[in-house]
Tab-separated table of C-alpha atoms in Angstrom:
chain	number	residue	atom	x	y	z
W	1	MET	CA	131.105	76.001	85.149
W	2	PRO	CA	131.128	79.589	86.437
W	3	THR	CA	128.897	82.084	84.707
W	4	THR	CA	130.976	84.816	83.063
W	5	LEU	CA	129.913	88.385	83.763
W	6	SER	CA	128.685	89.675	80.428
W	7	THR	CA	129.924	93.178	81.253
W	8	ALA	CA	133.475	91.815	81.571
W	9	GLU	CA	133.651	89.635	78.480
W	10	ASP	CA	135.328	92.032	76.071
W	11	GLY	CA	138.091	93.139	78.424
W	12	PHE	CA	138.681	89.872	80.226
W	13	HIS	CA	138.715	87.290	77.497
W	14	ARG	CA	140.178	89.355	74.658
W	15	PHE	CA	142.905	91.110	76.602
W	16	GLY	CA	143.734	89.568	79.973
W	17	GLY	CA	142.943	85.912	79.388
W	18	SER	CA	146.338	84.622	78.250
W	19	VAL	CA	148.670	87.143	79.879
W	20	ARG	CA	150.314	86.401	83.233
W	21	VAL	CA	152.397	88.523	85.548
W	22	ASP	CA	156.166	88.053	85.702
W	23	GLY	CA	156.244	85.838	88.783
W	24	ALA	CA	160.028	85.734	89.024
W	25	ARG	CA	160.234	89.524	89.078
W	26	LEU	CA	157.509	89.762	91.702
W	27	ILE	CA	159.165	87.251	94.032
W	28	ARG	CA	162.593	88.834	93.523
W	29	ARG	CA	161.233	92.233	94.519
W	30	LEU	CA	159.510	90.736	97.538
W	31	GLY	CA	162.850	89.347	98.678
W	32	GLU	CA	164.597	92.677	98.136
W	33	LEU	CA	161.956	94.583	100.079
W	34	GLY	CA	161.912	91.956	102.835
W	35	ARG	CA	165.592	92.506	103.575
W	36	ILE	CA	164.940	96.094	104.655
W	37	GLY	CA	164.479	96.130	108.420
W	38	SER	CA	165.158	92.409	108.793
W	39	ALA	CA	167.367	90.790	111.406
W	40	ALA	CA	168.317	87.131	111.635
W	41	GLY	CA	165.755	85.276	113.717
W	42	LYS	CA	163.976	88.494	114.659
W	43	GLY	CA	161.783	89.073	111.631
W	44	VAL	CA	161.203	92.402	109.914
W	45	SER	CA	160.875	95.617	111.939
W	46	ARG	CA	159.839	98.393	109.595
W	47	LEU	CA	157.691	100.676	111.685
W	48	ALA	CA	155.863	103.449	109.882
W	49	PHE	CA	157.963	106.584	109.254
W	50	SER	CA	161.113	104.916	110.654
W	51	PRO	CA	164.408	105.012	108.731
W	52	GLU	CA	163.721	101.432	107.629
W	53	ASP	CA	160.287	102.401	106.371
W	54	GLN	CA	161.740	105.357	104.491
W	55	GLN	CA	164.332	103.108	102.840
W	56	ALA	CA	161.589	100.667	101.821
W	57	ARG	CA	159.497	103.500	100.416
W	58	GLN	CA	162.431	104.607	98.241
W	59	LEU	CA	162.792	101.090	96.841
W	60	VAL	CA	159.071	100.797	96.125
W	61	VAL	CA	159.113	104.139	94.300
W	62	GLU	CA	161.885	102.796	92.073
W	63	TYR	CA	159.723	99.769	91.259
W	64	MET	CA	156.793	102.078	90.487
W	65	ARG	CA	158.874	104.055	88.023
W	66	GLU	CA	160.059	100.850	86.364
W	67	ALA	CA	156.390	99.963	85.939
W	68	GLY	CA	155.745	103.228	84.097
W	69	LEU	CA	153.918	104.892	86.965
W	70	ALA	CA	154.390	108.458	88.221
W	71	PRO	CA	154.632	108.351	92.045
W	72	TYR	CA	154.215	111.236	94.470
W	73	VAL	CA	153.650	111.635	98.207
W	74	ASP	CA	150.298	113.053	99.290
W	75	PRO	CA	149.891	115.289	102.376
W	76	ALA	CA	149.233	112.249	104.620
W	77	GLY	CA	152.437	110.479	103.560
W	78	ASN	CA	150.757	107.982	101.242
W	79	ILE	CA	152.659	107.087	98.084
W	80	VAL	CA	150.246	107.450	95.170
W	81	ALA	CA	151.418	106.301	91.733
W	82	ARG	CA	149.356	107.047	88.654
W	83	ASP	CA	149.520	105.876	85.096
W	84	ARG	CA	149.477	108.599	82.447
W	85	GLU	CA	145.714	108.469	82.028
W	86	ALA	CA	144.940	108.760	85.744
W	87	ASP	CA	145.150	112.548	85.637
W	88	SER	CA	142.282	112.763	83.150
W	89	GLY	CA	139.672	113.325	85.840
W	90	GLU	CA	138.056	109.945	85.213
W	91	PRO	CA	137.332	107.686	88.198
W	92	VAL	CA	140.253	105.342	88.759
W	93	LEU	CA	140.921	101.698	89.462
W	94	MET	CA	143.065	101.657	92.608
W	95	LEU	CA	145.230	98.754	93.758
W	96	GLY	CA	147.192	98.968	96.988
W	97	SER	CA	148.176	97.950	100.497
W	98	HIS	CA	150.960	98.894	102.959
W	99	ILE	CA	154.648	98.159	103.578
W	100	ASP	CA	155.038	99.104	107.260
W	101	THR	CA	155.289	96.231	109.741
W	102	VAL	CA	154.829	95.494	113.408
W	103	PRO	CA	158.027	95.071	115.467
W	104	GLY	CA	159.505	91.657	114.681
W	105	GLY	CA	156.911	91.042	111.984
W	106	GLY	CA	157.069	89.277	108.657
W	107	ALA	CA	157.998	90.136	105.086
W	108	TYR	CA	154.608	89.375	103.519
W	109	ASP	CA	151.915	91.323	105.394
W	110	GLY	CA	150.989	94.257	103.134
W	111	SER	CA	154.104	93.987	100.981
W	112	VAL	CA	152.582	91.208	98.870
W	113	GLY	CA	149.665	93.452	97.963
W	114	VAL	CA	151.826	96.479	97.127
W	115	LEU	CA	154.298	94.585	94.961
W	116	ALA	CA	151.542	92.609	93.222
W	117	ALA	CA	149.802	95.894	92.385
W	118	ILE	CA	153.022	97.264	90.872
W	119	GLU	CA	153.534	94.023	88.967
W	120	VAL	CA	150.033	94.308	87.529
W	121	ALA	CA	150.792	97.868	86.388
W	122	GLN	CA	154.056	96.767	84.782
W	123	THR	CA	152.452	93.778	83.065
W	124	VAL	CA	149.701	96.028	81.692
W	125	LYS	CA	152.322	98.426	80.310
W	126	GLU	CA	154.577	95.749	78.814
W	127	ASN	CA	151.676	94.024	77.069
W	128	SER	CA	149.723	97.156	76.134
W	129	LEU	CA	146.632	95.812	77.897
W	130	PRO	CA	143.651	98.177	77.895
W	131	LEU	CA	142.089	98.987	81.271
W	132	ARG	CA	138.491	99.944	81.900
W	133	SER	CA	139.665	102.789	84.161
W	134	PRO	CA	142.954	104.643	84.671
W	135	LEU	CA	145.181	102.801	87.146
W	136	VAL	CA	146.492	104.069	90.482
W	137	VAL	CA	148.722	102.099	92.871
W	138	THR	CA	148.765	103.287	96.489
W	139	VAL	CA	151.081	102.508	99.403
W	140	PHE	CA	149.094	103.529	102.459
W	141	ALA	CA	151.113	105.093	105.270
W	142	ASP	CA	151.057	103.583	108.760
W	143	GLU	CA	148.514	100.801	108.423
W	144	GLU	CA	149.752	99.057	111.559
W	145	GLY	CA	149.695	101.945	114.054
W	146	THR	CA	152.380	100.294	116.179
W	147	ARG	CA	154.018	103.485	117.463
W	148	GLY	CA	150.956	104.700	119.331
W	149	THR	CA	149.726	106.252	116.083
W	150	PRO	CA	146.226	105.774	114.608
W	151	PRO	CA	146.021	102.463	112.683
W	152	MET	CA	145.201	102.748	108.974
W	153	TRP	CA	146.316	106.374	109.070
W	154	GLY	CA	146.825	106.718	105.317
W	155	SER	CA	143.530	105.178	104.248
W	156	HIS	CA	141.658	107.282	106.814
W	157	ALA	CA	143.301	110.352	105.286
W	158	MET	CA	142.240	109.263	101.806
W	159	ALA	CA	138.687	108.666	103.046
W	160	GLY	CA	138.629	112.054	104.777
W	161	SER	CA	137.940	110.445	108.160
W	162	LEU	CA	140.913	111.643	110.214
W	163	THR	CA	139.825	113.551	113.311
W	164	GLU	CA	141.487	116.396	115.176
W	165	GLU	CA	142.446	113.833	117.794
W	166	HIS	CA	144.193	111.762	115.129
W	167	LEU	CA	146.101	114.796	113.858
W	168	ALA	CA	147.215	115.711	117.375
W	169	THR	CA	148.618	112.234	118.081
W	170	VAL	CA	151.969	111.964	119.836
W	171	THR	CA	153.781	108.630	119.596
W	172	THR	CA	154.866	106.522	122.537
W	173	ALA	CA	158.327	108.058	122.041
W	174	GLY	CA	156.940	111.597	122.218
W	175	GLU	CA	157.047	112.369	118.482
W	176	PRO	CA	154.191	114.480	117.087
W	177	MET	CA	152.356	113.172	114.074
W	178	ASP	CA	153.124	116.191	111.921
W	179	THR	CA	156.869	115.583	112.338
W	180	LEU	CA	156.554	111.919	111.353
W	181	VAL	CA	154.460	112.678	108.285
W	182	ALA	CA	156.834	115.454	107.213
W	183	SER	CA	159.743	112.997	107.391
W	184	VAL	CA	158.344	111.143	104.360
W	185	GLY	CA	157.263	114.240	102.424
W	186	GLY	CA	153.761	114.753	103.809
W	187	ASP	CA	152.303	117.969	105.167
W	188	LEU	CA	149.570	117.939	107.809
W	189	SER	CA	148.776	121.600	107.172
W	190	ARG	CA	147.362	120.401	103.833
W	191	ILE	CA	145.816	117.148	105.091
W	192	ALA	CA	142.402	117.901	103.563
W	193	ALA	CA	143.997	117.601	100.102
W	194	ALA	CA	144.730	113.911	100.782
W	195	ALA	CA	141.011	113.065	100.771
W	196	TRP	CA	139.409	111.596	97.642
W	197	PRO	CA	135.741	112.433	97.074
W	198	ALA	CA	133.154	109.695	96.710
W	199	GLY	CA	133.112	108.519	93.102
W	200	ALA	CA	136.732	109.415	92.362
W	201	ILE	CA	137.762	105.797	92.960
W	202	ASP	CA	135.738	103.561	90.684
W	203	THR	CA	137.093	100.345	92.232
W	204	TYR	CA	139.562	99.439	94.977
W	205	LEU	CA	141.145	95.960	94.999
W	206	GLU	CA	143.647	94.626	97.537
W	207	LEU	CA	145.595	91.369	97.577
W	208	HIS	CA	146.684	90.248	101.036
W	209	ILE	CA	147.977	87.225	102.877
W	210	GLU	CA	145.224	85.662	104.972
W	211	GLN	CA	147.141	86.006	108.269
W	212	GLY	CA	145.246	82.995	109.558
W	213	PRO	CA	145.011	79.200	109.054
W	214	VAL	CA	141.688	78.764	107.228
W	215	LEU	CA	142.826	78.527	103.593
W	216	GLU	CA	145.733	76.219	104.388
W	217	HIS	CA	143.584	74.056	106.648
W	218	HIS	CA	141.005	73.562	103.889
W	219	GLU	CA	143.708	73.257	101.183
W	220	VAL	CA	142.181	76.108	99.186
W	221	ASP	CA	144.137	78.437	96.897
W	222	ILE	CA	142.157	81.654	97.219
W	223	GLY	CA	139.855	83.404	99.662
W	224	ILE	CA	137.359	85.942	98.304
W	225	VAL	CA	136.624	88.259	101.218
W	226	GLU	CA	132.906	88.750	101.791
W	227	ALA	CA	133.364	91.289	104.567
W	228	ILE	CA	135.997	92.725	106.887
W	229	SER	CA	135.135	92.197	110.515
W	230	GLY	CA	134.071	95.013	112.747
W	231	ARG	CA	135.831	95.320	116.072
W	232	VAL	CA	134.853	96.414	119.544
W	233	SER	CA	137.563	97.138	122.115
W	234	ILE	CA	136.521	97.127	125.757
W	235	THR	CA	138.746	98.026	128.698
W	236	VAL	CA	137.786	96.278	131.932
W	237	ASP	CA	139.036	97.755	135.232
W	238	ILE	CA	138.723	95.526	138.274
W	239	ASP	CA	139.192	97.008	141.735
W	240	GLY	CA	139.623	94.659	144.667
W	241	ARG	CA	141.655	95.109	147.850
W	242	ALA	CA	145.402	94.548	148.081
W	243	ALA	CA	146.293	92.450	151.096
W	244	HIS	CA	148.996	90.220	152.558
W	245	ALA	CA	149.028	86.867	150.755
W	246	GLY	CA	149.890	84.939	153.913
W	247	THR	CA	147.616	86.512	156.475
W	248	THR	CA	144.395	87.160	154.564
W	249	PRO	CA	141.952	84.198	154.684
W	250	MET	CA	140.501	83.107	151.361
W	251	GLU	CA	136.910	83.890	152.388
W	252	LEU	CA	137.873	87.473	153.317
W	253	ARG	CA	139.686	88.355	150.125
W	254	SER	CA	138.689	90.757	147.357
W	255	ASP	CA	141.065	89.415	144.727
W	256	ALA	CA	141.015	91.417	141.500
W	257	LEU	CA	143.039	88.815	139.612
W	258	VAL	CA	140.610	86.012	140.446
W	259	ALA	CA	137.827	88.188	139.047
W	260	ALA	CA	139.907	88.859	135.935
W	261	ALA	CA	140.517	85.133	135.425
W	262	ARG	CA	136.800	84.441	135.523
W	263	ILE	CA	136.121	87.234	133.048
W	264	ILE	CA	138.775	85.883	130.662
W	265	LEU	CA	137.154	82.441	130.658
W	266	ALA	CA	133.691	83.974	130.244
W	267	VAL	CA	134.892	86.028	127.281
W	268	GLN	CA	136.166	82.854	125.635
W	269	ASP	CA	132.719	81.320	126.094
W	270	ILE	CA	131.084	84.310	124.383
W	271	ALA	CA	132.664	83.173	121.114
W	272	ASP	CA	133.435	79.500	121.718
W	273	ARG	CA	130.310	78.225	123.454
W	274	GLU	CA	127.628	80.874	123.014
W	275	ARG	CA	128.716	81.794	119.466
W	276	LEU	CA	127.703	85.420	119.925
W	277	VAL	CA	130.670	86.617	117.855
W	278	ARG	CA	133.257	84.997	115.579
W	279	VAL	CA	136.189	85.605	117.929
W	280	ALA	CA	136.736	87.117	121.379
W	281	THR	CA	140.154	87.697	122.923
W	282	VAL	CA	141.832	89.007	126.045
W	283	GLY	CA	145.423	89.707	125.048
W	284	ARG	CA	146.904	91.389	128.091
W	285	CYS	CA	146.567	91.481	131.874
W	286	GLU	CA	147.961	94.371	133.940
W	287	VAL	CA	148.154	93.450	137.631
W	288	THR	CA	148.761	95.897	140.486
W	289	PRO	CA	150.840	95.691	142.600
W	290	GLY	CA	152.027	92.599	140.709
W	291	THR	CA	153.991	91.119	143.604
W	292	TRP	CA	154.102	87.421	144.427
W	293	ASN	CA	153.145	87.847	148.089
W	294	VAL	CA	150.329	90.391	147.732
W	295	VAL	CA	146.682	89.674	146.893
W	296	PRO	CA	146.141	91.710	143.687
W	297	GLY	CA	144.220	94.901	144.340
W	298	ARG	CA	143.701	96.107	140.804
W	299	VAL	CA	143.679	94.533	137.349
W	300	ARG	CA	143.057	95.931	133.877
W	301	ILE	CA	142.309	93.707	130.885
W	302	PRO	CA	141.401	94.599	127.276
W	303	ILE	CA	138.679	92.639	125.473
W	304	ASP	CA	138.696	92.380	121.667
W	305	LEU	CA	135.433	91.304	119.980
W	306	ARG	CA	135.175	90.782	116.203
W	307	ASP	CA	132.399	89.882	113.793
W	308	ILE	CA	131.046	90.881	110.387
W	309	ASP	CA	127.577	91.363	111.914
W	310	LEU	CA	127.056	94.631	113.797
W	311	GLY	CA	124.112	93.143	115.704
W	312	ALA	CA	126.320	90.294	116.928
W	313	LEU	CA	128.846	92.800	118.265
W	314	ASP	CA	126.101	94.692	120.100
W	315	ARG	CA	124.836	91.475	121.685
W	316	ALA	CA	128.367	90.566	122.755
W	317	ILE	CA	128.828	93.975	124.416
W	318	THR	CA	125.624	93.368	126.385
W	319	ALA	CA	126.912	89.938	127.392
W	320	VAL	CA	130.216	91.423	128.632
W	321	ARG	CA	128.383	93.951	130.795
W	322	ARG	CA	126.135	91.233	132.225
W	323	LEU	CA	128.952	88.821	133.048
W	324	THR	CA	131.174	91.503	134.609
W	325	ALA	CA	128.317	92.539	136.906
W	326	GLN	CA	127.790	88.924	137.967
W	327	ILE	CA	131.494	88.322	138.600
W	328	ALA	CA	131.790	91.543	140.590
W	329	ASP	CA	129.079	90.250	142.961
W	330	GLN	CA	130.724	86.832	143.225
W	331	THR	CA	134.215	88.167	143.985
W	332	SER	CA	133.436	91.243	146.138
W	333	THR	CA	135.123	93.491	143.573
W	334	THR	CA	134.123	96.582	141.632
W	335	ILE	CA	134.278	96.138	137.860
W	336	THR	CA	133.941	98.825	135.185
W	337	ALA	CA	133.695	97.886	131.492
W	338	THR	CA	134.316	100.792	129.092
W	339	THR	CA	133.947	100.569	125.320
W	340	ILE	CA	136.923	102.544	124.003
W	341	ASP	CA	136.859	101.774	120.282
W	342	ARG	CA	134.294	100.606	117.770
W	343	VAL	CA	135.043	99.818	114.120
W	344	LEU	CA	132.067	98.971	111.934
W	345	PRO	CA	132.067	95.846	109.761
W	346	ALA	CA	132.771	96.562	106.094
W	347	PRO	CA	131.092	94.381	103.474
W	348	CYS	CA	132.990	93.958	100.213
W	349	ASP	CA	131.233	94.927	97.000
W	350	PRO	CA	129.280	91.910	95.631
W	351	THR	CA	129.923	92.762	91.960
W	352	LEU	CA	133.670	92.929	92.569
W	353	ARG	CA	133.574	89.725	94.584
W	354	ARG	CA	131.981	87.970	91.613
W	355	LEU	CA	134.611	89.455	89.328
W	356	LEU	CA	137.432	88.141	91.518
W	357	ALA	CA	135.746	84.756	91.765
W	358	GLU	CA	135.487	84.558	87.971
W	359	ALA	CA	139.155	85.441	87.618
W	360	SER	CA	140.024	82.683	90.095
W	361	ASP	CA	137.875	80.177	88.196
W	362	GLU	CA	139.463	81.104	84.854
W	363	LEU	CA	142.850	80.335	86.419
W	364	LYS	CA	141.456	77.010	87.664
W	365	LEU	CA	142.137	77.883	91.305
W	366	THR	CA	140.094	76.591	94.215
W	367	ARG	CA	138.387	79.276	96.296
W	368	ILE	CA	136.064	79.968	99.179
W	369	GLU	CA	134.278	83.051	100.429
W	370	MET	CA	135.417	84.082	103.891
W	371	ALA	CA	135.413	86.897	106.400
W	372	SER	CA	138.530	88.873	107.249
W	373	GLY	CA	139.186	88.853	110.962
W	374	ALA	CA	141.957	91.449	110.678
W	375	GLY	CA	141.466	95.082	109.773
W	376	HIS	CA	142.769	96.348	106.422
W	377	ASP	CA	142.976	99.598	104.486
W	378	ALA	CA	140.203	98.268	102.237
W	379	GLN	CA	137.916	98.454	105.256
W	380	VAL	CA	138.314	102.230	105.366
W	381	ILE	CA	138.170	102.715	101.602
W	382	THR	CA	134.716	101.063	101.487
W	383	SER	CA	133.368	104.337	102.887
W	384	ILE	CA	134.211	106.156	99.640
W	385	ALA	CA	134.424	103.441	96.963
W	386	PRO	CA	133.397	99.887	96.019
W	387	ALA	CA	136.136	97.615	97.343
W	388	ALA	CA	137.070	93.950	97.458
W	389	MET	CA	139.930	91.785	98.721
W	390	VAL	CA	141.678	88.561	97.736
W	391	PHE	CA	143.417	86.355	100.312
W	392	ILE	CA	146.177	83.839	99.710
W	393	PRO	CA	147.207	81.165	102.249
W	394	SER	CA	149.542	81.879	105.154
W	395	VAL	CA	151.717	78.884	106.039
W	396	ASN	CA	150.658	77.577	109.472
W	397	GLY	CA	148.389	80.611	109.750
W	398	ILE	CA	151.283	82.688	111.100
W	399	SER	CA	151.471	86.465	110.690
W	400	HIS	CA	152.935	89.438	112.579
W	401	ALA	CA	155.853	87.158	113.427
W	402	PRO	CA	159.241	86.212	111.935
W	403	ASP	CA	157.848	82.907	110.620
W	404	GLU	CA	155.206	84.643	108.489
W	405	TYR	CA	155.361	83.032	105.027
W	406	SER	CA	153.303	82.494	101.895
W	407	GLU	CA	154.413	80.256	99.051
W	408	ALA	CA	155.572	81.877	95.830
W	409	CYS	CA	152.970	80.045	93.744
W	410	HIS	CA	150.154	81.481	95.841
W	411	ILE	CA	151.586	84.986	95.655
W	412	VAL	CA	151.804	84.794	91.869
W	413	ASN	CA	148.286	83.322	91.684
W	414	GLY	CA	146.979	86.270	93.657
W	415	ALA	CA	148.735	88.746	91.385
W	416	ASP	CA	147.315	86.995	88.313
W	417	ILE	CA	143.820	87.374	89.764
W	418	LEU	CA	144.434	91.108	90.240
W	419	LEU	CA	145.668	91.360	86.646
W	420	ARG	CA	142.608	89.644	85.250
W	421	ALA	CA	140.279	91.709	87.395
W	422	ALA	CA	142.042	94.911	86.336
W	423	THR	CA	141.848	94.100	82.640
W	424	SER	CA	138.230	92.994	82.865
W	425	HIS	CA	137.207	95.367	85.576
W	426	VAL	CA	133.666	96.693	85.712
W	427	PRO	CA	132.431	99.553	87.893
W	428	GLY	CA	131.380	98.525	91.386
W	429	SER	CA	127.676	98.123	92.086
W	430	CYS	CA	127.560	101.023	94.531
W	431	ARG	CA	129.331	103.526	92.321
W	432	THR	CA	128.266	107.115	92.923
W	433	PRO	CA	128.385	109.973	90.411
W	434	ALA	CA	132.015	110.710	89.724
W	435	SER	CA	133.915	113.641	91.133
W	436	ALA	CA	137.383	114.384	89.853
W	437	PRO	CA	140.115	112.660	91.872
W	438	PRO	CA	142.630	114.917	93.600
W	439	GLN	CA	145.165	116.034	91.019
W	440	ASN	CA	147.740	116.945	93.679
W	441	ALA	CA	149.578	119.216	91.257
W	442	THR	CA	151.043	121.212	94.107
W	443	THR	CA	151.847	118.093	96.090
W	444	ARG	CA	153.516	116.468	93.115
W	445	GLU	CA	155.659	119.546	92.476
W	446	GLU	CA	156.626	120.141	96.095
W	447	HIS	CA	156.864	116.562	97.346
W	448	ARG	CA	157.562	114.432	94.286
W	449	CYS	CA	159.745	111.414	94.900
W	450	GLY	CA	163.408	112.034	94.089
W	451	SER	CA	165.538	110.062	91.671
W	452	SER	CA	166.573	107.739	94.464
W	453	GLY	CA	162.946	107.157	95.376
W	454	SER	CA	162.785	109.534	98.321
W	455	ALA	CA	160.327	112.384	98.519
W	456	GLU	CA	161.960	115.745	97.963
């Protein structure tokens, strides 16, 4: 039998123990939201700040109001919805995720977490359940970063970690970031006001689909995330010598694509055979001149390394540099490996992980602890608040694709875990002295969501 956290007993067992979310309402809303940006056989395309995204935001704001929340748009374009007590200056319990998608994505990534958070708020209101902290539900803007924009834009704004480079971003279509943010009611001239000080968020919890096959493979209901993987992105440029494919003998070639092929296989071995990191991927290969009858003269490949251990990532970087030097000598090419991005691993708060595990056990659900291979807004929020995540199974492990799907029972289970955690919630173990959360009085007055759900 699990050991109940003594600090949670009064809230959890007296108030949240027998109350469940309205699963039918949650699944109905998920279907309604999933139709926005969908096309038959092509999945859901709801890129951040697009007309489809704006329509989805309006619908979500309507749901927030039905749940008794007061939504507004912060300067970064995040939708922040507070209950009445969340303006008291007390540290808040925040639930959230995102609703933007990749092109041709699915209806579950992010949306499950947002709608479950709203359902928790509505269930709390309808049943007059006391909360340990005032509740805030957040829809983070532009988690995906699929338009050439910075991924996890909204959570970086909330954490105060946007850089001048981020703010100056221009999309692949030539749109400046300030124009995109303004289209949903944000205001980059006031971006500093989007940041929450350390201590203002007492706890952050996020429900998410796994986006992988582990839970389904092991026939487990719930994944309690122990940490969100760090990521290293390396660009490898390989310079050989373009030459005629018919007249250049094999022993006299400097074939950049052959070198790239060897690197790709060696990168697989870094994770698969040497076990230096959890996963290692080469997802693209740009060949110049890219003609069937020319020996390739130049190739660029990106390497993606992920692990929850920073030391493992450092060792993998060293291995990449060593193997590229060896392959350059073997193939008479020049190879340059440049680290272009580095995201630190983010451990989830152990007290909150135990709380989520207890909620799962009370619901008689099977669970495992697991790492998150994908990045999430929770990863950024860990820099300013204790945070934890719950995963539910993804059918066939598919995500970011039209066939992305999670079963209704698992979605409702995940929402019930959030409800129990919210009504039994204890402060995270790394809580810092509280500072008042942003009140956003000016933002709420100038950019409050209109009656149709849009930001005025």
